[in-house]
Amino acid sequence: MSEHGGDADSPLDEDLRVPACERCPALVESRSRIVDGVGPTDADLLFVGEGPGANEDEEGEPFVGRSGDVLDDALRDAGLARADVRITNCVRCRPPDNRDPTTEELANCRGHLESEIDRLDPALIVTLGKVPSEHLLDRSVAITSESGEVVDARLAGDSRRVLLSVHPAATLYDRSQRDGFFETIARAAELSGAGSREGSGTDGQSRLGEF
């Protein structure tokens, strides 16, 4: 088993990796690597962010650095560990200067995201921030006011539950959003049932708050 709870040698896990892609010239030039999703390939809970930043590009994993610390703290408060959930992004390569991915770049990477959603078939998808929320719902989203809402969206051929959330970085710039973010992640754990999975967490007891 890998450190993220999935079997690194399983065909499913291999299918979720993107070994090479040259579709977006600006991203190919900006990236040092392709950053694939991490976490169990049968996770009940899937988090979708915008794209890799500098830390993610360096380490090859979504949501590391300060934003990742906030997400990890919120997961822990909800009785989950990072190893319990799947974390991915709308685009898998770092945009230059951490700008938002363009519509074309999002479209170029959409097939990879749809394949990941299809293979995982998660009980709940959580969008972390405005860009992934608008990308998956295909509409404008006022993320600060809509955070915490659950909507249905047709993704990867099926109607799926999507929980909207602000980006964890928002809590670093505006401390007043921290409580709401933590409440949204707690709701995600409850709605997905991920926190009640047997053996959840590194010691099987994380859902009881024993860290």
XYZ file of C-alpha atoms in Angstrom:
211
model
C 0.000 0.000 0.000
C 1.199 3.507 -0.726
C 1.410 6.246 1.888
C -1.866 7.622 0.577
C -3.762 4.381 1.094
C -3.919 3.179 -2.522
C -2.084 0.294 -4.149
C 0.609 2.003 -6.208
C 0.814 -0.990 -8.562
C -2.909 -1.380 -9.226
C -4.125 -0.889 -12.803
C -6.741 1.557 -11.512
C -4.119 3.784 -9.923
C -2.022 3.691 -13.083
C -5.055 4.705 -15.152
C -5.468 7.821 -13.008
C -1.932 9.024 -13.730
C -1.031 11.295 -16.629
C 2.532 10.313 -17.582
C 2.950 12.924 -20.321
C 0.933 15.753 -21.848
C 1.883 18.620 -24.167
C -1.549 20.160 -24.814
C -0.985 23.473 -23.031
C 2.258 25.158 -24.166
C 2.304 27.748 -21.363
C 1.801 25.092 -18.700
C 4.375 22.767 -20.212
C 6.887 25.620 -20.035
C 5.884 26.583 -16.487
C 5.731 23.153 -14.860
C 8.528 21.006 -13.535
C 6.247 17.968 -13.383
C 2.662 16.810 -13.854
C 0.879 16.755 -10.487
C -1.633 13.909 -10.370
C -4.288 13.309 -7.759
C -3.370 11.469 -4.571
C -5.315 9.292 -2.178
C -7.218 6.007 -2.296
C -8.667 5.021 -5.650
C -11.894 4.017 -3.889
C -12.252 7.162 -1.754
C -15.785 8.242 -0.839
C -14.690 11.877 -0.726
C -12.975 13.694 -3.600
C -11.556 17.205 -3.235
C -11.001 19.188 -6.432
C -8.786 22.262 -6.455
C -7.788 24.657 -9.205
C -4.241 23.658 -10.096
C -0.760 23.172 -8.652
C 1.127 26.081 -7.137
C 4.845 26.353 -6.527
C 4.877 23.948 -3.580
C 2.718 21.406 -5.385
C 4.873 21.615 -8.509
C 7.975 21.044 -6.392
C 6.615 18.154 -4.325
C 4.338 16.547 -6.902
C 1.257 16.447 -4.671
C -1.868 18.640 -4.559
C -2.465 20.963 -1.619
C 0.823 21.052 0.235
C 2.362 24.085 1.882
C 0.230 26.476 3.936
C -3.038 25.720 2.111
C -2.416 22.024 2.578
C -1.822 22.542 6.287
C -5.220 24.245 6.612
C -6.928 21.426 4.708
C -5.166 18.803 6.810
C -6.232 20.584 10.014
C -9.849 20.730 8.833
C -9.800 17.056 7.851
C -8.373 16.134 11.248
C -11.077 18.131 13.021
C -13.656 16.253 10.931
C -12.226 12.895 11.998
C -10.353 12.246 8.777
C -6.767 12.005 7.627
C -5.368 12.953 4.231
C -4.948 9.228 3.558
C -8.748 8.795 3.796
C -9.626 11.099 0.881
C -8.701 11.721 -2.738
C -7.308 15.150 -3.644
C -6.896 16.351 -7.224
C -7.003 19.496 -9.374
C -8.781 20.800 -12.470
C -5.422 21.188 -14.223
C -2.392 19.090 -13.388
C 0.358 21.525 -14.351
C 1.340 24.769 -12.634
C 0.162 27.911 -14.469
C 2.809 30.649 -14.847
C 2.998 32.973 -11.845
C 0.163 30.963 -10.242
C -2.408 32.650 -12.508
C -5.827 31.086 -12.990
C -5.901 28.416 -15.695
C -7.471 29.590 -18.926
C -10.731 28.211 -20.292
C -8.743 26.308 -22.917
C -6.369 24.850 -20.325
C -9.282 23.734 -18.168
C -10.897 22.123 -21.207
C -7.666 20.366 -22.182
C -7.423 18.739 -18.740
C -11.149 18.053 -18.290
C -10.907 14.522 -19.663
C -8.376 13.538 -17.004
C -10.612 14.900 -14.251
C -13.711 13.196 -15.664
C -11.831 9.884 -15.823
C -10.781 10.275 -12.199
C -14.353 11.023 -11.115
C -15.679 8.109 -13.151
C -13.183 5.609 -11.745
C -13.552 6.748 -8.140
C -17.337 7.197 -8.238
C -17.137 9.192 -4.977
C -20.100 9.715 -2.689
C -19.316 13.453 -2.619
C -17.138 15.896 -4.544
C -15.895 19.028 -2.769
C -14.776 21.966 -4.906
C -12.105 24.039 -3.204
C -12.468 27.577 -4.499
C -14.182 29.571 -7.215
C -12.385 28.157 -10.262
C -13.161 24.449 -9.679
C -16.700 25.307 -8.574
C -17.422 27.218 -11.773
C -15.624 24.628 -13.903
C -17.628 21.673 -12.590
C -20.981 23.455 -12.361
C -20.535 25.348 -15.647
C -21.932 28.575 -14.206
C -20.842 31.628 -12.268
C -20.360 30.954 -8.560
C -20.208 33.510 -5.735
C -18.064 31.158 -3.704
C -17.994 33.129 -0.445
C -21.783 33.181 -0.183
C -22.376 29.746 -1.756
C -19.759 27.894 0.281
C -21.376 25.038 2.202
C -24.137 24.464 -0.357
C -24.686 21.034 -1.920
C -25.744 20.913 -5.563
C -26.216 18.204 -8.164
C -24.048 18.298 -11.264
C -23.791 15.923 -14.197
C -20.179 14.780 -14.222
C -18.569 11.778 -15.902
C -21.954 10.620 -17.173
C -23.840 10.678 -13.875
C -25.570 13.096 -11.544
C -23.249 13.664 -8.613
C -23.409 15.590 -5.348
C -21.044 18.537 -5.197
C -20.317 20.506 -2.029
C -18.990 24.008 -2.661
C -16.216 25.367 -0.464
C -13.913 28.339 -0.337
C -10.251 27.619 -1.003
C -8.307 26.849 2.193
C -5.961 29.735 1.340
C -8.898 32.090 1.857
C -8.684 31.355 5.579
C -5.095 32.581 5.593
C -6.029 35.947 4.103
C -9.321 36.313 5.973
C -9.384 34.602 9.355
C -13.140 35.140 9.589
C -13.579 32.425 6.937
C -11.763 29.765 8.951
C -14.741 28.559 10.989
C -16.939 28.322 7.921
C -14.294 26.343 6.045
C -13.874 23.890 8.913
C -17.659 23.493 9.136
C -17.856 22.775 5.411
C -15.188 20.066 5.640
C -16.983 18.555 8.640
C -20.172 18.500 6.586
C -18.300 16.819 3.740
C -17.176 14.043 6.065
C -20.722 13.577 7.311
C -22.396 13.617 3.887
C -19.896 11.243 2.302
C -19.729 8.822 5.207
C -15.955 8.931 4.873
C -15.436 9.631 8.551
C -17.304 6.491 9.526
C -15.323 4.113 7.303
C -13.800 1.259 9.299
C -10.110 1.822 9.766
C -10.363 5.483 8.887
C -7.209 7.407 9.660
C -3.728 6.203 10.375
C -4.637 4.379 13.565
C -8.296 3.599 12.907
C -9.334 6.034 15.607
C -9.023 9.431 13.937
C -12.781 9.859 13.597
C -12.980 9.783 17.384
C -10.663 12.729 17.655
C -7.713 10.750 19.035
C -4.776 12.234 17.169
